[in-house]
């Protein structure tokens, strides 16, 4: 099918328009936009110039509900082979465009990415199951006016960190019993002159804790992560062989991000996973940096995940996840909070449900974790 023009409306999230463009491969696209989404227009135009350079990009400013302007677009293009995309944008404009298409025997479509359906409206309504071309995370964000700055996914592939991560979640009860010791500055003394050096004060540890520490230090030395030796007064000096290992150990929750990234990456339906994702949004100042612990993509729909290695998460954590998910994927995005314990405040669970946020308690069982993720995705 040779299409001359694909007509779309600019929306906060424009993946459906891009998917429709890739499917129908028109000679040109015409985007209808309103004054308040002019910034998105610039981002979308840049996207087409970079990733779909063979398709002519056109745009037209139209007020919401301006039937005369919409009629003019249809009349100017009705002698060409055109398709009108009703997905996204103003609902009023979409309904008016649908009516104009019916009056002029023009084909219109609606793209349901989540359920993999393409609705086609001409002489009848047809629902076609469609395997849409998948969009990667960076393109999803760019298409909606954002920008990925960086991520720490490489850490999830680091062999030493994978070994440590598995050791933690295979021994979660032990981890939770002792992890607070890591943040006690009287026990673990960080060297302000050398970021790779710490000293451990054994005098504040009992015999059981000393034995556990010795075992951990030996394992870290085996994998080439540290060197250490005893100093006077029951102090151990530890030299980290790289920065990332120290950060992994002493930054709360990093191991859970690595575990979540790697376990989700084993689910065959998942197309892409990134962790520690930093991004900017289309906010003129571009000063505030946002971060999501883990973002996966399935069939061009982002799955935004917040990781909490505790029971102290609250409504603020839910609100942050909700805001970032809407920025990245709009109402289609999946929102998941992964924690290692049930929340202290029971109201958090009820609030999460109200906000459409799925709560998963990770107890170290990989298969159970995968099945929980699959259930959430299958529910849509």
Short mmCIF file of C-alpha atoms in Angstrom, two decimals:
data_model
loop_
_atom_site.label_atom_id
_atom_site.label_comp_id
_atom_site.label_asym_id
_atom_site.label_seq_id
_atom_site.Cartn_x
_atom_site.Cartn_y
_atom_site.Cartn_z
CA UNK A 1 0.00 0.00 0.00
CA UNK A 2 1.56 3.28 -1.14
CA UNK A 3 0.55 6.08 1.19
CA UNK A 4 1.14 9.73 0.33
CA UNK A 5 0.28 11.30 3.69
CA UNK A 6 -0.15 9.98 7.23
CA UNK A 7 -1.94 12.51 9.43
CA UNK A 8 -1.20 12.38 13.18
CA UNK A 9 -1.79 14.51 16.26
CA UNK A 10 1.11 15.40 18.53
CA UNK A 11 0.70 13.96 21.99
CA UNK A 12 2.80 13.85 25.15
CA UNK A 13 3.84 10.38 23.99
CA UNK A 14 4.18 9.81 20.26
CA UNK A 15 5.23 6.19 19.93
CA UNK A 16 1.94 5.22 18.25
CA UNK A 17 2.53 7.80 15.51
CA UNK A 18 6.08 6.56 14.96
CA UNK A 19 4.93 2.94 14.85
CA UNK A 20 2.21 3.86 12.34
CA UNK A 21 4.79 5.73 10.27
CA UNK A 22 7.07 2.70 10.19
CA UNK A 23 4.21 0.38 9.28
CA UNK A 24 2.71 2.42 6.43
CA UNK A 25 5.92 4.14 5.26
CA UNK A 26 4.20 7.26 3.84
CA UNK A 27 5.95 9.80 1.65
CA UNK A 28 5.17 12.44 4.25
CA UNK A 29 3.69 12.85 7.72
CA UNK A 30 1.54 15.78 8.79
CA UNK A 31 1.39 16.46 12.51
CA UNK A 32 -1.43 18.52 13.97
CA UNK A 33 -0.31 20.36 17.08
CA UNK A 34 -1.57 22.89 19.63
CA UNK A 35 0.28 25.93 20.93
CA UNK A 36 1.04 24.27 24.26
CA UNK A 37 2.89 21.34 22.68
CA UNK A 38 5.11 23.33 20.33
CA UNK A 39 8.17 22.18 22.29
CA UNK A 40 7.24 18.56 21.59
CA UNK A 41 6.92 19.41 17.91
CA UNK A 42 10.59 20.45 17.78
CA UNK A 43 11.67 17.23 19.51
CA UNK A 44 9.53 15.10 17.20
CA UNK A 45 10.81 16.86 14.09
CA UNK A 46 14.38 16.22 15.24
CA UNK A 47 13.47 12.56 15.81
CA UNK A 48 12.15 12.17 12.25
CA UNK A 49 15.16 13.97 10.79
CA UNK A 50 17.52 11.62 12.65
CA UNK A 51 15.72 8.29 12.41
CA UNK A 52 13.23 8.59 9.52
CA UNK A 53 15.02 11.01 7.16
CA UNK A 54 13.32 9.76 3.98
CA UNK A 55 9.88 10.84 5.19
CA UNK A 56 8.91 14.49 4.76
CA UNK A 57 7.86 16.07 8.03
CA UNK A 58 5.07 18.67 7.99
CA UNK A 59 3.13 20.29 10.81
CA UNK A 60 0.12 22.52 11.27
CA UNK A 61 -1.06 24.52 14.28
CA UNK A 62 -4.76 23.93 14.97
CA UNK A 63 -6.80 24.93 18.00
CA UNK A 64 -8.68 22.26 19.87
CA UNK A 65 -12.07 21.60 18.26
CA UNK A 66 -11.45 23.78 15.18
CA UNK A 67 -13.64 21.81 12.76
CA UNK A 68 -13.06 24.26 9.88
CA UNK A 69 -9.29 23.85 10.07
CA UNK A 70 -9.58 20.05 10.31
CA UNK A 71 -11.97 20.00 7.34
CA UNK A 72 -9.49 22.08 5.34
CA UNK A 73 -6.73 19.51 5.99
CA UNK A 74 -8.95 16.66 4.83
CA UNK A 75 -10.16 18.56 1.73
CA UNK A 76 -6.62 19.50 0.72
CA UNK A 77 -5.44 15.90 0.95
CA UNK A 78 -8.48 13.76 0.10
CA UNK A 79 -7.41 13.27 -3.52
CA UNK A 80 -4.18 11.71 -2.30
CA UNK A 81 -3.72 8.33 -0.67
CA UNK A 82 -3.99 9.26 2.99
CA UNK A 83 -4.48 7.62 6.37
CA UNK A 84 -5.58 9.49 9.47
CA UNK A 85 -4.17 8.25 12.77
CA UNK A 86 -6.71 8.79 15.56
CA UNK A 87 -4.37 7.67 18.34
CA UNK A 88 -3.36 10.28 20.90
CA UNK A 89 -3.81 14.03 20.80
CA UNK A 90 -7.08 15.81 21.50
CA UNK A 91 -10.06 13.49 21.92
CA UNK A 92 -12.35 16.16 20.42
CA UNK A 93 -10.13 16.48 17.36
CA UNK A 94 -9.91 12.69 17.01
CA UNK A 95 -13.70 12.35 17.00
CA UNK A 96 -14.07 15.15 14.47
CA UNK A 97 -11.37 13.60 12.27
CA UNK A 98 -13.13 10.22 12.46
CA UNK A 99 -16.38 11.83 11.34
CA UNK A 100 -14.64 13.65 8.46
CA UNK A 101 -12.99 10.40 7.36
CA UNK A 102 -16.36 8.61 7.32
CA UNK A 103 -17.95 11.45 5.30
CA UNK A 104 -15.10 11.41 2.76
CA UNK A 105 -14.48 7.62 2.62
CA UNK A 106 -10.96 8.03 4.01
CA UNK A 107 -9.27 5.31 5.99
CA UNK A 108 -8.45 6.02 9.63
CA UNK A 109 -6.65 3.93 12.21
CA UNK A 110 -6.14 3.53 15.95
CA UNK A 111 -2.94 1.91 17.26
CA UNK A 112 -3.31 -0.14 20.47
CA UNK A 113 0.32 -0.86 21.27
CA UNK A 114 -0.28 -2.60 24.57
CA UNK A 115 -2.66 -5.20 23.18
CA UNK A 116 -0.96 -5.43 19.76
CA UNK A 117 -4.10 -4.46 17.86
CA UNK A 118 -4.51 -2.15 14.88
CA UNK A 119 -8.05 -0.81 14.46
CA UNK A 120 -8.88 0.18 10.87
CA UNK A 121 -11.96 2.28 10.09
CA UNK A 122 -13.23 2.44 6.48
CA UNK A 123 -16.41 0.75 5.27
CA UNK A 124 -16.34 -1.31 8.45
CA UNK A 125 -14.33 -1.56 11.64
CA UNK A 126 -11.56 -4.13 11.44
CA UNK A 127 -9.35 -5.26 14.30
CA UNK A 128 -6.03 -6.67 13.15
CA UNK A 129 -3.53 -8.35 15.45
CA UNK A 130 -0.26 -6.67 14.66
CA UNK A 131 3.37 -7.29 15.63
CA UNK A 132 4.45 -3.65 15.65
CA UNK A 133 8.07 -2.73 15.10
CA UNK A 134 9.63 -2.28 18.52
CA UNK A 135 11.07 1.03 19.71
CA UNK A 136 14.09 1.11 22.00
CA UNK A 137 14.06 3.12 25.20
CA UNK A 138 16.21 6.00 23.93
CA UNK A 139 13.88 6.49 20.95
CA UNK A 140 10.77 6.29 23.12
CA UNK A 141 12.14 9.06 25.32
CA UNK A 142 13.37 11.23 22.44
CA UNK A 143 10.05 10.96 20.63
CA UNK A 144 8.34 12.55 23.60
CA UNK A 145 10.78 15.38 24.21
CA UNK A 146 13.16 13.77 26.69
CA UNK A 147 16.78 12.79 26.61
CA UNK A 148 18.64 9.87 28.18
CA UNK A 149 21.86 11.09 29.79
CA UNK A 150 23.45 7.87 30.98
CA UNK A 151 22.83 4.59 32.76
CA UNK A 152 24.76 2.10 34.87
CA UNK A 153 23.67 -1.06 33.07
CA UNK A 154 27.29 -2.12 32.61
CA UNK A 155 27.47 -2.79 36.35
CA UNK A 156 24.75 -5.42 35.97
CA UNK A 157 27.01 -7.28 33.54
CA UNK A 158 30.09 -7.12 35.76
CA UNK A 159 31.01 -10.66 36.79
CA UNK A 160 32.18 -9.73 40.29
CA UNK A 161 29.03 -7.73 41.01
CA UNK A 162 26.81 -10.52 39.71
CA UNK A 163 28.52 -12.95 42.09
CA UNK A 164 28.07 -10.55 45.02
CA UNK A 165 24.46 -9.83 44.12
CA UNK A 166 23.55 -13.51 44.06
CA UNK A 167 25.38 -14.07 47.33
CA UNK A 168 23.24 -11.35 48.93
CA UNK A 169 19.84 -12.52 47.73
CA UNK A 170 20.63 -16.18 48.41
CA UNK A 171 21.32 -15.12 52.01
CA UNK A 172 18.79 -12.35 52.50
CA UNK A 173 18.12 -12.97 56.18
CA UNK A 174 21.85 -12.68 56.97
CA UNK A 175 22.11 -9.56 54.78
CA UNK A 176 19.24 -7.83 56.56
CA UNK A 177 20.62 -8.80 59.96
CA UNK A 178 24.00 -7.16 59.38
CA UNK A 179 23.70 -4.63 56.53
CA UNK A 180 23.17 -1.62 58.82
CA UNK A 181 26.70 -2.17 60.12
CA UNK A 182 27.99 -1.02 56.72
CA UNK A 183 26.66 2.48 57.37
CA UNK A 184 28.16 2.81 60.85
CA UNK A 185 31.05 5.30 60.50
CA UNK A 186 32.59 4.03 63.72
CA UNK A 187 33.05 0.57 62.19
CA UNK A 188 33.74 1.39 58.54
CA UNK A 189 36.01 4.42 58.36
CA UNK A 190 36.28 5.93 54.87
CA UNK A 191 39.58 7.60 53.96
CA UNK A 192 38.90 11.17 52.81
CA UNK A 193 42.29 11.30 51.08
CA UNK A 194 41.86 8.06 49.14
CA UNK A 195 38.39 7.03 47.95
CA UNK A 196 39.50 3.44 47.40
CA UNK A 197 40.60 2.91 51.01
CA UNK A 198 38.57 2.05 54.10
CA UNK A 199 39.50 0.83 57.55
CA UNK A 200 37.37 -1.58 59.57
CA UNK A 201 37.32 -1.32 63.35
CA UNK A 202 37.01 -4.90 64.59
CA UNK A 203 36.66 -3.83 68.22
CA UNK A 204 33.00 -2.96 67.56
CA UNK A 205 32.19 -6.38 66.07
CA UNK A 206 31.33 -9.55 67.98
CA UNK A 207 32.92 -12.94 67.22
CA UNK A 208 30.15 -14.01 64.83
CA UNK A 209 30.41 -10.74 62.92
CA UNK A 210 34.20 -10.99 62.72
CA UNK A 211 34.00 -14.49 61.22
CA UNK A 212 31.45 -13.36 58.65
CA UNK A 213 33.57 -10.33 57.75
CA UNK A 214 36.68 -12.49 57.30
CA UNK A 215 34.78 -14.82 54.99
CA UNK A 216 33.50 -11.89 52.89
CA UNK A 217 36.93 -10.24 52.67
CA UNK A 218 38.49 -13.50 51.49
CA UNK A 219 35.82 -13.91 48.80
CA UNK A 220 36.30 -10.32 47.62
CA UNK A 221 40.05 -10.90 47.45
CA UNK A 222 39.55 -14.11 45.45
CA UNK A 223 37.62 -12.26 42.73
CA UNK A 224 40.28 -9.54 42.57
CA UNK A 225 38.12 -6.86 44.11
CA UNK A 226 40.25 -5.93 47.12
CA UNK A 227 43.55 -6.29 48.93
CA UNK A 228 43.63 -6.06 52.72
CA UNK A 229 45.93 -6.43 55.72
CA UNK A 230 45.77 -6.13 59.52
CA UNK A 231 46.94 -2.97 61.26
CA UNK A 232 47.38 -2.22 64.95
CA UNK A 233 44.54 -2.12 67.48
CA UNK A 234 42.31 -4.62 65.64
CA UNK A 235 41.94 -2.52 62.49
CA UNK A 236 41.86 -3.93 58.97
CA UNK A 237 42.90 -1.73 56.05
CA UNK A 238 41.05 -2.52 52.82
CA UNK A 239 42.17 -1.29 49.40
CA UNK A 240 39.52 -1.53 46.70
CA UNK A 241 40.93 -2.31 43.27
CA UNK A 242 38.24 -0.24 41.53
CA UNK A 243 35.67 2.44 42.42
CA UNK A 244 32.55 0.56 41.35
CA UNK A 245 32.93 -2.28 43.87
CA UNK A 246 33.11 0.08 46.82
CA UNK A 247 30.12 2.04 45.54
CA UNK A 248 28.19 -1.20 45.03
CA UNK A 249 28.77 -2.30 48.63
CA UNK A 250 28.16 0.99 50.40
CA UNK A 251 25.37 2.49 48.29
CA UNK A 252 22.08 1.15 49.61
CA UNK A 253 19.99 -0.90 47.21
CA UNK A 254 22.49 -1.13 44.34
CA UNK A 255 22.53 -4.91 44.57
CA UNK A 256 18.74 -5.00 44.18
CA UNK A 257 18.96 -2.92 40.98
CA UNK A 258 21.52 -5.38 39.60
CA UNK A 259 19.39 -8.38 40.59
CA UNK A 260 16.22 -6.85 39.11
CA UNK A 261 18.00 -5.94 35.88
CA UNK A 262 19.53 -9.38 35.39
CA UNK A 263 16.50 -11.47 36.37
CA UNK A 264 14.12 -9.44 34.18
CA UNK A 265 16.62 -9.66 31.32
CA UNK A 266 16.12 -13.45 31.38
CA UNK A 267 12.41 -13.10 30.53
CA UNK A 268 12.17 -13.77 26.80
CA UNK A 269 9.28 -11.35 26.26
CA UNK A 270 11.45 -8.42 27.42
CA UNK A 271 13.15 -6.51 24.60
CA UNK A 272 15.54 -4.29 26.57
CA UNK A 273 16.58 -3.56 30.15
CA UNK A 274 18.59 -0.66 31.58
CA UNK A 275 19.40 0.21 35.19
CA UNK A 276 20.36 3.46 36.91
CA UNK A 277 18.77 5.42 34.07
CA UNK A 278 19.32 9.18 34.21
CA UNK A 279 17.20 11.39 31.96
CA UNK A 280 16.18 14.98 31.31
CA UNK A 281 12.77 16.09 30.18
CA UNK A 282 11.51 18.90 27.97
CA UNK A 283 11.44 21.54 30.69
CA UNK A 284 13.19 24.58 29.20
CA UNK A 285 15.75 24.84 32.03
CA UNK A 286 16.94 21.22 31.63
CA UNK A 287 18.57 21.44 35.06
CA UNK A 288 16.73 18.75 37.02
CA UNK A 289 18.00 15.24 36.40
CA UNK A 290 15.63 12.36 37.02
CA UNK A 291 16.62 8.77 37.73
CA UNK A 292 14.75 5.49 37.53
CA UNK A 293 16.36 2.41 39.09
CA UNK A 294 15.42 -0.01 36.30
CA UNK A 295 13.57 0.48 33.03
CA UNK A 296 12.65 -2.44 30.77
CA UNK A 297 10.84 -2.29 27.44
CA UNK A 298 8.31 -4.79 26.14
CA UNK A 299 6.69 -4.22 22.73
CA UNK A 300 7.59 -0.49 22.81
CA UNK A 301 6.02 -0.03 26.26
CA UNK A 302 8.31 0.95 29.15
CA UNK A 303 8.28 -0.87 32.48
CA UNK A 304 9.50 1.54 35.16
CA UNK A 305 10.79 -0.08 38.34
CA UNK A 306 11.81 1.42 41.67
CA UNK A 307 13.96 -0.78 43.95
CA UNK A 308 13.81 -0.55 47.75
CA UNK A 309 15.98 -2.83 49.91
CA UNK A 310 13.94 -2.09 53.04
CA UNK A 311 10.49 -1.71 54.53
CA UNK A 312 10.73 2.08 54.90
CA UNK A 313 9.34 3.15 51.51
CA UNK A 314 6.29 5.39 51.57
CA UNK A 315 3.89 7.46 49.45
CA UNK A 316 6.76 9.71 48.32
CA UNK A 317 8.43 6.73 46.63
CA UNK A 318 5.13 5.86 44.93
CA UNK A 319 4.59 9.44 43.73
CA UNK A 320 8.11 9.65 42.31
CA UNK A 321 7.67 6.38 40.42
CA UNK A 322 4.27 7.53 39.13
CA UNK A 323 5.63 10.87 37.85
CA UNK A 324 8.66 9.34 36.11
CA UNK A 325 6.60 6.55 34.55
CA UNK A 326 4.15 9.06 33.07
CA UNK A 327 7.00 11.15 31.70
CA UNK A 328 8.58 8.17 30.00
CA UNK A 329 5.59 6.13 28.85
CA UNK A 330 2.38 7.96 29.69
CA UNK A 331 -0.66 5.95 30.76
CA UNK A 332 0.62 2.85 28.93
CA UNK A 333 3.71 2.46 31.11
CA UNK A 334 3.92 -0.34 33.64
CA UNK A 335 4.81 0.81 37.17
CA UNK A 336 6.45 -1.63 39.58
CA UNK A 337 8.02 -1.20 43.00
CA UNK A 338 10.34 -4.05 43.97
CA UNK A 339 11.16 -4.28 47.68
CA UNK A 340 12.74 -6.87 49.94
CA UNK A 341 10.19 -6.35 52.73
CA UNK A 342 6.55 -5.45 53.13
CA UNK A 343 6.06 -1.72 53.85
CA UNK A 344 5.89 -0.62 57.48
CA UNK A 345 2.82 1.47 56.69
CA UNK A 346 -0.01 -0.77 55.48
CA UNK A 347 -1.59 2.22 53.74
CA UNK A 348 1.27 2.18 51.23
CA UNK A 349 -0.05 -1.04 49.67
CA UNK A 350 -3.54 0.42 49.27
CA UNK A 351 -2.15 3.65 47.82
CA UNK A 352 0.02 1.71 45.36
CA UNK A 353 -3.03 -0.19 44.14
CA UNK A 354 -4.97 3.06 43.66
CA UNK A 355 -2.10 4.47 41.59
CA UNK A 356 -1.79 1.37 39.40
CA UNK A 357 1.60 0.50 40.88
CA UNK A 358 2.36 -3.20 41.30
CA UNK A 359 4.28 -4.14 44.44
CA UNK A 360 6.62 -7.15 44.35
CA UNK A 361 8.37 -8.45 47.46
CA UNK A 362 11.61 -10.12 46.35
CA UNK A 363 12.64 -12.90 48.73
CA UNK A 364 15.56 -14.21 46.67
CA UNK A 365 13.48 -16.68 44.62
CA UNK A 366 14.35 -15.88 40.98
CA UNK A 367 11.57 -17.92 39.36
CA UNK A 368 8.90 -16.47 41.62
CA UNK A 369 10.16 -12.99 40.77
CA UNK A 370 10.00 -13.70 37.03
CA UNK A 371 6.49 -15.12 37.33
CA UNK A 372 5.32 -12.04 39.24
CA UNK A 373 6.67 -9.80 36.47
CA UNK A 374 4.98 -11.92 33.79
CA UNK A 375 1.65 -11.79 35.61
CA UNK A 376 1.82 -7.99 35.71
CA UNK A 377 2.65 -7.77 32.00
CA UNK A 378 -0.04 -10.26 31.01
CA UNK A 379 -2.69 -8.36 32.97
CA UNK A 380 -1.79 -5.31 30.88
#
